[in-house]
Tab-separated table of C-alpha atoms in Angstrom:
chain	number	residue	atom	x	y	z
W	1	UNK	CA	-26.016	87.562	-19.478
W	2	UNK	CA	-24.067	89.820	-21.833
W	3	UNK	CA	-23.494	86.779	-24.051
W	4	UNK	CA	-27.197	85.913	-24.017
W	5	UNK	CA	-28.056	89.505	-24.854
W	6	UNK	CA	-25.796	89.363	-27.895
W	7	UNK	CA	-27.410	86.105	-29.037
W	8	UNK	CA	-30.822	87.766	-28.846
W	9	UNK	CA	-29.716	90.957	-30.566
W	10	UNK	CA	-27.725	89.316	-33.397
W	11	UNK	CA	-28.920	85.715	-33.859
W	12	UNK	CA	-27.717	85.491	-37.482
W	13	UNK	CA	-25.294	86.951	-40.042
W	14	UNK	CA	-22.356	87.602	-37.741
W	15	UNK	CA	-20.685	84.204	-37.405
W	16	UNK	CA	-17.239	85.676	-36.722
W	17	UNK	CA	-18.597	86.862	-33.380
W	18	UNK	CA	-21.639	84.650	-32.871
W	19	UNK	CA	-19.826	81.300	-33.045
W	20	UNK	CA	-17.248	82.256	-30.362
W	21	UNK	CA	-20.072	83.666	-28.219
W	22	UNK	CA	-22.013	80.401	-28.410
W	23	UNK	CA	-18.838	78.401	-27.750
W	24	UNK	CA	-18.076	80.527	-24.692
W	25	UNK	CA	-21.631	80.059	-23.415
W	26	UNK	CA	-21.204	76.304	-23.771
W	27	UNK	CA	-17.868	76.362	-21.955
W	28	UNK	CA	-19.283	78.438	-19.089
W	29	UNK	CA	-22.299	76.138	-18.825
W	30	UNK	CA	-20.077	73.056	-18.744
W	31	UNK	CA	-17.945	74.681	-16.058
W	32	UNK	CA	-21.001	75.467	-13.948
W	33	UNK	CA	-22.277	71.900	-14.286
W	34	UNK	CA	-18.960	70.487	-13.085
W	35	UNK	CA	-17.893	73.057	-10.488
W	36	UNK	CA	-21.301	73.969	-9.070
W	37	UNK	CA	-22.575	70.395	-9.411
W	38	UNK	CA	-25.636	71.371	-11.385
W	39	UNK	CA	-27.807	68.445	-12.384
W	40	UNK	CA	-30.654	67.624	-14.712
W	41	UNK	CA	-33.941	66.634	-13.091
W	42	UNK	CA	-35.074	63.059	-13.607
W	43	UNK	CA	-38.206	63.816	-15.682
W	44	UNK	CA	-36.034	65.648	-18.223
W	45	UNK	CA	-33.604	62.779	-18.790
W	46	UNK	CA	-35.954	60.946	-21.215
W	47	UNK	CA	-36.337	64.209	-23.144
W	48	UNK	CA	-32.558	64.441	-23.413
W	49	UNK	CA	-32.387	60.885	-24.732
W	50	UNK	CA	-35.096	61.448	-27.356
W	51	UNK	CA	-33.353	64.637	-28.497
W	52	UNK	CA	-30.150	62.837	-29.347
W	53	UNK	CA	-31.959	59.736	-30.614
W	54	UNK	CA	-33.591	62.041	-33.156
W	55	UNK	CA	-30.217	63.489	-34.096
W	56	UNK	CA	-28.694	60.045	-34.533
W	57	UNK	CA	-31.656	58.932	-36.649
W	58	UNK	CA	-31.175	61.760	-39.116
W	59	UNK	CA	-27.413	61.256	-39.177
W	60	UNK	CA	-27.563	57.485	-39.691
W	61	UNK	CA	-30.128	57.767	-42.482
W	62	UNK	CA	-27.823	59.854	-44.669
W	63	UNK	CA	-24.227	60.145	-43.427
W	64	UNK	CA	-22.932	61.148	-46.883
W	65	UNK	CA	-25.608	63.718	-47.758
W	66	UNK	CA	-24.347	67.095	-49.055
W	67	UNK	CA	-25.734	69.010	-46.074
W	68	UNK	CA	-25.056	66.484	-43.334
W	69	UNK	CA	-22.696	68.861	-41.507
W	70	UNK	CA	-25.447	71.463	-41.334
W	71	UNK	CA	-27.797	68.820	-39.950
W	72	UNK	CA	-25.312	67.820	-37.257
W	73	UNK	CA	-24.835	71.471	-36.315
W	74	UNK	CA	-28.565	72.168	-36.063
W	75	UNK	CA	-29.867	68.903	-34.596
W	76	UNK	CA	-26.929	67.661	-32.505
W	77	UNK	CA	-24.501	70.472	-31.628
W	78	UNK	CA	-27.117	73.174	-30.983
W	79	UNK	CA	-29.279	70.973	-28.719
W	80	UNK	CA	-26.152	69.897	-26.819
W	81	UNK	CA	-25.258	73.550	-26.200
W	82	UNK	CA	-28.710	74.533	-24.993
W	83	UNK	CA	-29.123	71.372	-22.896
W	84	UNK	CA	-25.948	72.349	-21.049
W	85	UNK	CA	-27.202	75.911	-20.576
W	86	UNK	CA	-30.607	74.681	-19.376
W	87	UNK	CA	-28.895	72.420	-16.843
W	88	UNK	CA	-26.455	75.073	-15.630
W	89	UNK	CA	-28.790	78.002	-14.939
W	90	UNK	CA	-30.390	78.734	-11.587
W	91	UNK	CA	-33.145	81.117	-10.455
W	92	UNK	CA	-30.799	84.099	-10.326
W	93	UNK	CA	-29.645	83.506	-13.895
W	94	UNK	CA	-33.184	82.996	-15.155
W	95	UNK	CA	-34.256	86.255	-13.531
W	96	UNK	CA	-31.404	88.055	-15.274
W	97	UNK	CA	-32.217	86.313	-18.573
W	98	UNK	CA	-35.809	87.550	-18.505
W	99	UNK	CA	-34.637	91.095	-17.805
W	100	UNK	CA	-32.091	90.958	-20.628
W	101	UNK	CA	-34.748	89.573	-22.972
W	102	UNK	CA	-37.055	92.471	-22.111
W	103	UNK	CA	-34.345	95.075	-22.721
W	104	UNK	CA	-33.273	93.522	-26.033
W	105	UNK	CA	-36.915	93.309	-27.128
W	106	UNK	CA	-37.357	97.016	-26.434
W	107	UNK	CA	-34.211	97.798	-28.420
W	108	UNK	CA	-35.127	95.617	-31.389
W	109	UNK	CA	-38.812	96.515	-31.536
W	110	UNK	CA	-38.152	100.224	-31.134
W	111	UNK	CA	-35.331	100.241	-33.674
W	112	UNK	CA	-37.392	98.363	-36.266
W	113	UNK	CA	-40.401	100.650	-35.799
W	114	UNK	CA	-38.264	103.784	-36.112
W	115	UNK	CA	-36.434	102.371	-39.149
W	116	UNK	CA	-39.695	101.677	-40.980
W	117	UNK	CA	-41.094	105.072	-39.999
W	118	UNK	CA	-38.066	106.938	-41.306
W	119	UNK	CA	-37.919	104.766	-44.438
W	120	UNK	CA	-41.543	105.558	-45.286
W	121	UNK	CA	-41.206	109.264	-44.561
W	122	UNK	CA	-42.942	109.265	-41.198
W	123	UNK	CA	-39.805	110.354	-39.321
W	124	UNK	CA	-36.545	112.056	-40.239
W	125	UNK	CA	-33.402	109.918	-40.391
W	126	UNK	CA	-32.617	109.546	-36.686
W	127	UNK	CA	-30.942	106.119	-36.635
W	128	UNK	CA	-27.175	106.139	-37.278
W	129	UNK	CA	-26.175	104.390	-40.485
W	130	UNK	CA	-23.741	102.123	-38.615
W	131	UNK	CA	-26.629	100.704	-36.564
W	132	UNK	CA	-28.607	99.888	-39.700
W	133	UNK	CA	-25.522	98.397	-41.346
W	134	UNK	CA	-24.961	96.093	-38.359
W	135	UNK	CA	-28.464	94.705	-38.770
W	136	UNK	CA	-28.493	94.610	-42.571
W	137	UNK	CA	-31.614	96.769	-42.447
W	138	UNK	CA	-33.435	97.111	-45.755
W	139	UNK	CA	-36.968	97.614	-47.000
W	140	UNK	CA	-38.307	94.742	-49.062
W	141	UNK	CA	-37.796	91.496	-47.166
W	142	UNK	CA	-35.108	88.855	-47.376
W	143	UNK	CA	-33.618	89.855	-50.705
W	144	UNK	CA	-34.288	93.579	-50.553
W	145	UNK	CA	-37.009	93.434	-53.210
W	146	UNK	CA	-40.287	95.282	-52.802
W	147	UNK	CA	-43.307	92.972	-52.656
W	148	UNK	CA	-44.918	92.554	-56.044
W	149	UNK	CA	-48.120	90.976	-54.773
W	150	UNK	CA	-49.261	93.568	-52.260
W	151	UNK	CA	-48.923	97.273	-51.690
W	152	UNK	CA	-50.772	97.610	-48.388
W	153	UNK	CA	-47.845	96.701	-46.151
W	154	UNK	CA	-44.060	96.729	-46.264
W	155	UNK	CA	-41.650	93.885	-45.558
W	156	UNK	CA	-38.213	94.544	-44.144
W	157	UNK	CA	-34.941	92.699	-43.697
W	158	UNK	CA	-33.432	93.021	-40.219
W	159	UNK	CA	-31.075	90.461	-38.702
W	160	UNK	CA	-32.526	90.671	-35.185
W	161	UNK	CA	-36.136	90.571	-36.335
W	162	UNK	CA	-36.626	86.862	-35.690
W	163	UNK	CA	-35.951	87.316	-31.981
W	164	UNK	CA	-39.384	88.964	-31.824
W	165	UNK	CA	-40.931	85.670	-32.981
W	166	UNK	CA	-40.355	84.404	-29.434
W	167	UNK	CA	-40.081	87.550	-27.328
W	168	UNK	CA	-43.188	89.180	-28.821
W	169	UNK	CA	-45.556	86.436	-27.610
W	170	UNK	CA	-43.477	86.182	-24.432
W	171	UNK	CA	-44.107	89.728	-23.303
W	172	UNK	CA	-47.695	89.876	-24.516
W	173	UNK	CA	-48.344	86.729	-22.470
W	174	UNK	CA	-46.632	88.308	-19.466
W	175	UNK	CA	-49.426	90.886	-19.308
W	176	UNK	CA	-51.985	88.240	-18.358
W	177	UNK	CA	-50.031	86.612	-15.532
W	178	UNK	CA	-48.929	88.023	-12.174
W	179	UNK	CA	-45.301	88.760	-11.428
W	180	UNK	CA	-43.292	85.952	-9.857
W	181	UNK	CA	-39.683	85.762	-8.579
W	182	UNK	CA	-38.298	85.448	-12.132
W	183	UNK	CA	-40.255	87.988	-14.172
W	184	UNK	CA	-39.212	91.667	-14.386
W	185	UNK	CA	-41.471	94.466	-13.081
W	186	UNK	CA	-44.794	94.969	-14.830
W	187	UNK	CA	-43.824	98.348	-16.287
W	188	UNK	CA	-40.849	96.771	-18.055
W	189	UNK	CA	-43.011	93.952	-19.374
W	190	UNK	CA	-45.556	96.444	-20.704
W	191	UNK	CA	-42.864	98.475	-22.471
W	192	UNK	CA	-41.372	95.292	-23.953
W	193	UNK	CA	-44.791	94.124	-25.170
W	194	UNK	CA	-45.492	97.511	-26.761
W	195	UNK	CA	-42.075	97.586	-28.447
W	196	UNK	CA	-42.474	94.022	-29.722
W	197	UNK	CA	-45.933	94.812	-31.090
W	198	UNK	CA	-44.723	97.967	-32.817
W	199	UNK	CA	-41.712	96.219	-34.326
W	200	UNK	CA	-43.737	93.207	-35.454
W	201	UNK	CA	-46.470	95.246	-37.110
W	202	UNK	CA	-43.945	97.514	-38.804
W	203	UNK	CA	-41.802	94.629	-40.065
W	204	UNK	CA	-44.456	93.225	-42.375
W	205	UNK	CA	-43.817	89.535	-41.701
W	206	UNK	CA	-47.006	87.478	-41.584
W	207	UNK	CA	-45.551	84.720	-39.404
W	208	UNK	CA	-44.540	87.236	-36.736
W	209	UNK	CA	-47.897	88.989	-36.865
W	210	UNK	CA	-49.747	85.689	-36.611
W	211	UNK	CA	-47.969	84.442	-33.488
W	212	UNK	CA	-48.410	87.848	-31.862
W	213	UNK	CA	-52.141	87.783	-32.600
W	214	UNK	CA	-52.635	84.323	-31.100
W	215	UNK	CA	-50.255	84.793	-28.145
W	216	UNK	CA	-53.008	85.660	-25.594
W	217	UNK	CA	-54.830	82.472	-26.600
W	218	UNK	CA	-51.600	80.479	-26.329
W	219	UNK	CA	-50.947	81.919	-22.873
W	220	UNK	CA	-54.470	81.056	-21.744
W	221	UNK	CA	-54.104	77.490	-23.032
W	222	UNK	CA	-50.743	77.007	-21.294
W	223	UNK	CA	-52.129	78.435	-18.084
W	224	UNK	CA	-55.089	76.052	-18.278
W	225	UNK	CA	-52.759	73.067	-18.659
W	226	UNK	CA	-50.524	74.122	-15.778
W	227	UNK	CA	-53.323	75.152	-13.439
W	228	UNK	CA	-54.011	72.673	-10.642
W	229	UNK	CA	-57.756	73.150	-11.005
W	230	UNK	CA	-57.768	73.222	-14.787
W	231	UNK	CA	-59.296	76.714	-14.748
W	232	UNK	CA	-57.652	79.723	-16.322
W	233	UNK	CA	-59.891	82.650	-15.418
W	234	UNK	CA	-58.126	85.978	-15.306
W	235	UNK	CA	-57.885	88.027	-12.124
W	236	UNK	CA	-58.877	91.685	-12.103
W	237	UNK	CA	-55.236	92.755	-12.398
W	238	UNK	CA	-54.636	90.352	-15.267
W	239	UNK	CA	-57.731	91.595	-17.103
W	240	UNK	CA	-56.460	95.146	-16.634
W	241	UNK	CA	-53.086	94.184	-18.098
W	242	UNK	CA	-54.760	92.476	-21.044
W	243	UNK	CA	-56.924	95.551	-21.586
W	244	UNK	CA	-53.856	97.789	-21.665
W	245	UNK	CA	-52.297	95.479	-24.229
W	246	UNK	CA	-55.444	95.458	-26.378
W	247	UNK	CA	-55.753	99.252	-26.350
W	248	UNK	CA	-52.059	99.597	-27.168
W	249	UNK	CA	-52.427	97.199	-30.090
W	250	UNK	CA	-55.344	99.190	-31.506
W	251	UNK	CA	-53.359	102.422	-31.205
W	252	UNK	CA	-50.338	100.851	-32.899
W	253	UNK	CA	-52.543	99.486	-35.684
W	254	UNK	CA	-53.647	103.040	-36.340
W	255	UNK	CA	-50.215	104.672	-36.070
W	256	UNK	CA	-47.930	102.066	-37.688
W	257	UNK	CA	-47.672	102.322	-41.490
W	258	UNK	CA	-49.106	99.197	-43.128
W	259	UNK	CA	-50.010	97.559	-39.808
W	260	UNK	CA	-53.608	96.788	-40.762
W	261	UNK	CA	-52.390	95.264	-44.018
W	262	UNK	CA	-50.020	92.815	-42.365
W	263	UNK	CA	-52.661	91.759	-39.815
W	264	UNK	CA	-55.190	91.177	-42.598
W	265	UNK	CA	-52.621	89.183	-44.579
W	266	UNK	CA	-51.689	87.084	-41.542
W	267	UNK	CA	-55.300	86.236	-40.699
W	268	UNK	CA	-56.152	85.594	-44.339
W	269	UNK	CA	-53.145	83.357	-44.795
W	270	UNK	CA	-54.046	81.365	-41.676
W	271	UNK	CA	-57.611	80.931	-42.917
W	272	UNK	CA	-56.364	79.702	-46.260
W	273	UNK	CA	-53.914	77.204	-44.776
W	274	UNK	CA	-56.523	75.838	-42.349
W	275	UNK	CA	-59.456	75.596	-44.770
W	276	UNK	CA	-57.525	74.955	-47.965
W	277	UNK	CA	-59.343	77.863	-49.625
W	278	UNK	CA	-56.988	79.411	-52.163
W	279	UNK	CA	-59.009	82.626	-52.190
W	280	UNK	CA	-58.560	83.063	-48.426
W	281	UNK	CA	-54.804	82.620	-48.532
W	282	UNK	CA	-52.550	85.323	-49.894
W	283	UNK	CA	-51.570	84.305	-53.420
W	284	UNK	CA	-48.017	85.569	-53.177
W	285	UNK	CA	-45.017	83.990	-54.891
W	286	UNK	CA	-43.820	82.823	-51.466
W	287	UNK	CA	-47.089	80.959	-50.874
W	288	UNK	CA	-46.953	79.337	-54.295
W	289	UNK	CA	-43.355	78.267	-53.677
W	290	UNK	CA	-44.206	76.796	-50.273
W	291	UNK	CA	-47.105	74.827	-51.740
W	292	UNK	CA	-44.801	73.408	-54.392
W	293	UNK	CA	-42.167	72.615	-51.746
W	294	UNK	CA	-44.715	70.712	-49.691
W	295	UNK	CA	-45.675	68.524	-52.641
W	296	UNK	CA	-42.079	67.798	-53.586
W	297	UNK	CA	-40.934	67.001	-50.035
W	298	UNK	CA	-43.886	64.687	-49.397
W	299	UNK	CA	-43.338	62.911	-52.696
W	300	UNK	CA	-39.657	62.388	-51.868
W	301	UNK	CA	-40.488	61.202	-48.334
W	302	UNK	CA	-42.875	58.560	-49.688
W	303	UNK	CA	-39.936	56.745	-51.293
W	304	UNK	CA	-38.292	56.199	-47.855
W	305	UNK	CA	-41.102	56.697	-45.334
W	306	UNK	CA	-39.665	54.920	-42.284
W	307	UNK	CA	-36.241	56.496	-41.692
W	308	UNK	CA	-36.298	59.259	-44.290
W	309	UNK	CA	-33.380	60.415	-46.417
W	310	UNK	CA	-31.196	61.756	-43.587
W	311	UNK	CA	-30.084	65.230	-42.580
W	312	UNK	CA	-28.810	67.346	-45.436
W	313	UNK	CA	-30.598	65.393	-48.165
W	314	UNK	CA	-31.548	67.361	-51.278
W	315	UNK	CA	-34.050	67.081	-54.107
W	316	UNK	CA	-32.399	66.406	-57.430
W	317	UNK	CA	-34.237	68.995	-59.520
W	318	UNK	CA	-35.434	71.559	-56.978
W	319	UNK	CA	-33.858	73.683	-54.237
W	320	UNK	CA	-34.740	76.726	-52.186
W	321	UNK	CA	-31.172	78.037	-52.267
W	322	UNK	CA	-28.325	77.353	-54.669
W	323	UNK	CA	-25.764	77.783	-51.866
W	324	UNK	CA	-27.656	75.559	-49.387
W	325	UNK	CA	-30.013	73.285	-51.339
W	326	UNK	CA	-30.809	71.240	-48.214
W	327	UNK	CA	-32.646	74.102	-46.469
W	328	UNK	CA	-36.411	74.540	-46.808
W	329	UNK	CA	-39.031	76.979	-45.528
W	330	UNK	CA	-41.416	74.170	-44.549
W	331	UNK	CA	-39.510	72.815	-41.589
W	332	UNK	CA	-41.901	70.091	-40.507
W	333	UNK	CA	-42.256	68.759	-44.034
W	334	UNK	CA	-38.455	68.793	-44.177
W	335	UNK	CA	-38.166	66.874	-40.893
W	336	UNK	CA	-40.459	64.191	-42.283
W	337	UNK	CA	-38.371	64.090	-45.476
W	338	UNK	CA	-35.115	63.866	-43.488
W	339	UNK	CA	-36.037	61.482	-40.651
W	340	UNK	CA	-39.237	59.715	-41.726
W	341	UNK	CA	-41.876	58.309	-39.422
W	342	UNK	CA	-39.265	57.287	-36.851
W	343	UNK	CA	-38.111	60.893	-36.515
W	344	UNK	CA	-41.682	62.165	-36.243
W	345	UNK	CA	-42.447	59.652	-33.489
W	346	UNK	CA	-39.326	60.746	-31.606
W	347	UNK	CA	-40.369	64.400	-31.896
W	348	UNK	CA	-43.866	63.602	-30.620
W	349	UNK	CA	-42.431	61.528	-27.769
W	350	UNK	CA	-40.033	64.324	-26.857
W	351	UNK	CA	-42.859	66.863	-26.812
W	352	UNK	CA	-45.007	64.628	-24.596
W	353	UNK	CA	-42.132	63.977	-22.194
W	354	UNK	CA	-41.333	67.695	-22.054
W	355	UNK	CA	-44.964	68.467	-21.244
W	356	UNK	CA	-44.838	65.894	-18.447
W	357	UNK	CA	-41.721	67.522	-16.976
W	358	UNK	CA	-43.227	71.005	-17.272
W	359	UNK	CA	-46.450	69.975	-15.522
W	360	UNK	CA	-44.536	68.208	-12.745
W	361	UNK	CA	-42.327	71.255	-12.337
W	362	UNK	CA	-45.383	73.503	-12.079
W	363	UNK	CA	-46.803	71.296	-9.338
W	364	UNK	CA	-43.508	71.327	-7.461
W	365	UNK	CA	-43.055	75.116	-7.668
W	366	UNK	CA	-46.440	76.778	-8.276
W	367	UNK	CA	-44.875	80.132	-7.393
W	368	UNK	CA	-42.948	80.025	-10.709
W	369	UNK	CA	-45.893	79.072	-12.918
W	370	UNK	CA	-46.247	82.618	-14.377
W	371	UNK	CA	-42.701	82.417	-15.735
W	372	UNK	CA	-43.409	78.984	-17.163
W	373	UNK	CA	-46.545	80.288	-18.896
W	374	UNK	CA	-44.524	83.107	-20.439
W	375	UNK	CA	-41.706	80.778	-21.524
W	376	UNK	CA	-44.045	78.177	-23.011
W	377	UNK	CA	-45.867	80.878	-24.961
W	378	UNK	CA	-42.543	82.034	-26.399
W	379	UNK	CA	-41.656	78.464	-27.391
W	380	UNK	CA	-45.079	77.896	-28.936
W	381	UNK	CA	-44.765	81.098	-30.950
W	382	UNK	CA	-41.404	80.018	-32.322
W	383	UNK	CA	-42.665	76.528	-33.161
W	384	UNK	CA	-45.700	77.922	-34.986
W	385	UNK	CA	-43.662	80.378	-37.034
W	386	UNK	CA	-41.045	77.704	-37.708
W	387	UNK	CA	-43.605	75.712	-39.673
W	388	UNK	CA	-43.227	77.994	-42.704
W	389	UNK	CA	-39.861	79.625	-42.014
W	390	UNK	CA	-36.463	78.038	-41.233
W	391	UNK	CA	-36.070	79.930	-37.953
W	392	UNK	CA	-34.793	77.005	-35.889
W	393	UNK	CA	-32.124	76.230	-38.479
W	394	UNK	CA	-30.084	78.921	-36.686
W	395	UNK	CA	-28.597	77.575	-33.405
W	396	UNK	CA	-28.845	81.025	-31.815
W	397	UNK	CA	-32.647	80.904	-32.028
W	398	UNK	CA	-33.029	77.536	-30.291
W	399	UNK	CA	-32.901	79.196	-26.850
W	400	UNK	CA	-36.664	79.793	-27.067
W	401	UNK	CA	-37.347	76.041	-27.114
W	402	UNK	CA	-35.080	75.349	-24.142
W	403	UNK	CA	-36.284	78.187	-21.898
W	404	UNK	CA	-39.233	76.111	-20.582
W	405	UNK	CA	-36.817	73.200	-20.102
W	406	UNK	CA	-34.503	75.383	-18.018
W	407	UNK	CA	-37.377	76.637	-15.870
W	408	UNK	CA	-38.753	73.120	-15.390
W	409	UNK	CA	-35.322	71.928	-14.300
W	410	UNK	CA	-35.016	74.754	-11.779
W	411	UNK	CA	-38.525	74.035	-10.506
W	412	UNK	CA	-37.881	70.338	-9.958
W	413	UNK	CA	-34.359	70.581	-8.546
W	414	UNK	CA	-35.051	73.547	-6.259
W	415	UNK	CA	-38.303	72.078	-4.936
W	416	UNK	CA	-36.461	69.017	-3.679
W	417	UNK	CA	-33.988	71.248	-1.842
W	418	UNK	CA	-36.348	73.882	-0.411
W	419	UNK	CA	-36.742	73.888	3.362
W	420	UNK	CA	-40.412	74.806	3.094
W	421	UNK	CA	-43.143	72.545	1.850
W	422	UNK	CA	-46.036	73.270	-0.488
W	423	UNK	CA	-47.778	76.539	0.294
W	424	UNK	CA	-44.890	77.749	2.436
W	425	UNK	CA	-45.649	75.465	5.390
W	426	UNK	CA	-43.081	73.289	7.101
W	427	UNK	CA	-42.484	70.168	5.021
W	428	UNK	CA	-43.579	66.805	6.243
W	429	UNK	CA	-41.579	63.651	5.631
W	430	UNK	CA	-44.066	62.807	2.882
W	431	UNK	CA	-43.414	66.218	1.254
W	432	UNK	CA	-39.673	65.603	1.216
W	433	UNK	CA	-40.044	62.143	-0.294
W	434	UNK	CA	-42.477	63.377	-2.961
W	435	UNK	CA	-40.340	66.352	-4.003
W	436	UNK	CA	-37.173	64.266	-4.197
W	437	UNK	CA	-39.038	61.689	-6.267
W	438	UNK	CA	-40.234	64.405	-8.660
W	439	UNK	CA	-36.699	65.694	-9.106
W	440	UNK	CA	-35.356	62.200	-9.773
W	441	UNK	CA	-38.238	61.271	-12.060
């Protein structure tokens, strides 16, 4: 869990340490699979196959592209690592992982909020300079430049900030579900949600603010899908937790410098992207660049629509980065450009198969559904933000997508081995056959 904590705290910009950490995690996971005889549940096997079919599609379409190695790292090596981890973990490890995620969220959210407060004159300099240096902390966003298009909120650069893309929605969602055997105590979840909200609002990133705003709705939708009855009404305790979160958010909006500005920008940007109204969207240079990227990537895709141009393909007269011209903010446009319609169909098939495994896992272990709701909300938040930011291009951020997979695997495998049947009663022969069939697929 120390290794996982490091991955959460420093997901980028420290490859001298991060790469060995990820390699060690993979080695430990492989050892657990072999020595402890961990196995992947049957319903997840088709998901595994579609994952690597997608990787092979992008590789075969452009094996000589300039950025093909980056594509292999992101779409083959990283999924292999996290598939092994998802297969190797058990309930005890998942419980520890949730606790570590809460503690790291508190650290990151609190540190970011304090950094912004002291940078804007709200607090004296209380953070040691070596801490800020480790995170590359700076006011002004990715390149350290102050925003030219808006003065009502501040953007920052902070290497661990993107962890909040997943853990922010995760802990906000945890306030509307009861505790189960995997989730930490409610007080820790509340503190983590408050810290994530404070850090997100202070950071000035619209994608982070957007996923945090919609996280209660995401949690409700996931809960509705996983509920046996299809209903998702909140209990009195859950409504109380949601009320605490809402009051805390209002207080933080008032206390955090620029918080109202970033929320307004996030909502306005969403309205513009959904309706196509240029006046609703924020007319920032980043938005203009993304619009231009979308046009160029779609035009290039249309020349090879079936299989795409392959991982690491570039546009001849346009790039986002001189050093890495194959990377783009618009990840789903880029996936279409790289892998074509075949790749898109594989992604859709993988998502549908994952949903099937998650639902079957929830039916097999309804006592762990709260954790699954929280994990799926985290994954949804990352996938939403990834649409306009290359978050999942970093292998250390892919954990958020595989957390629901790991929980589903534990649900299915453990249900087949539990001595008790559904509802805690003694299992019948039919129960045993059904649970084993669910685990095998």
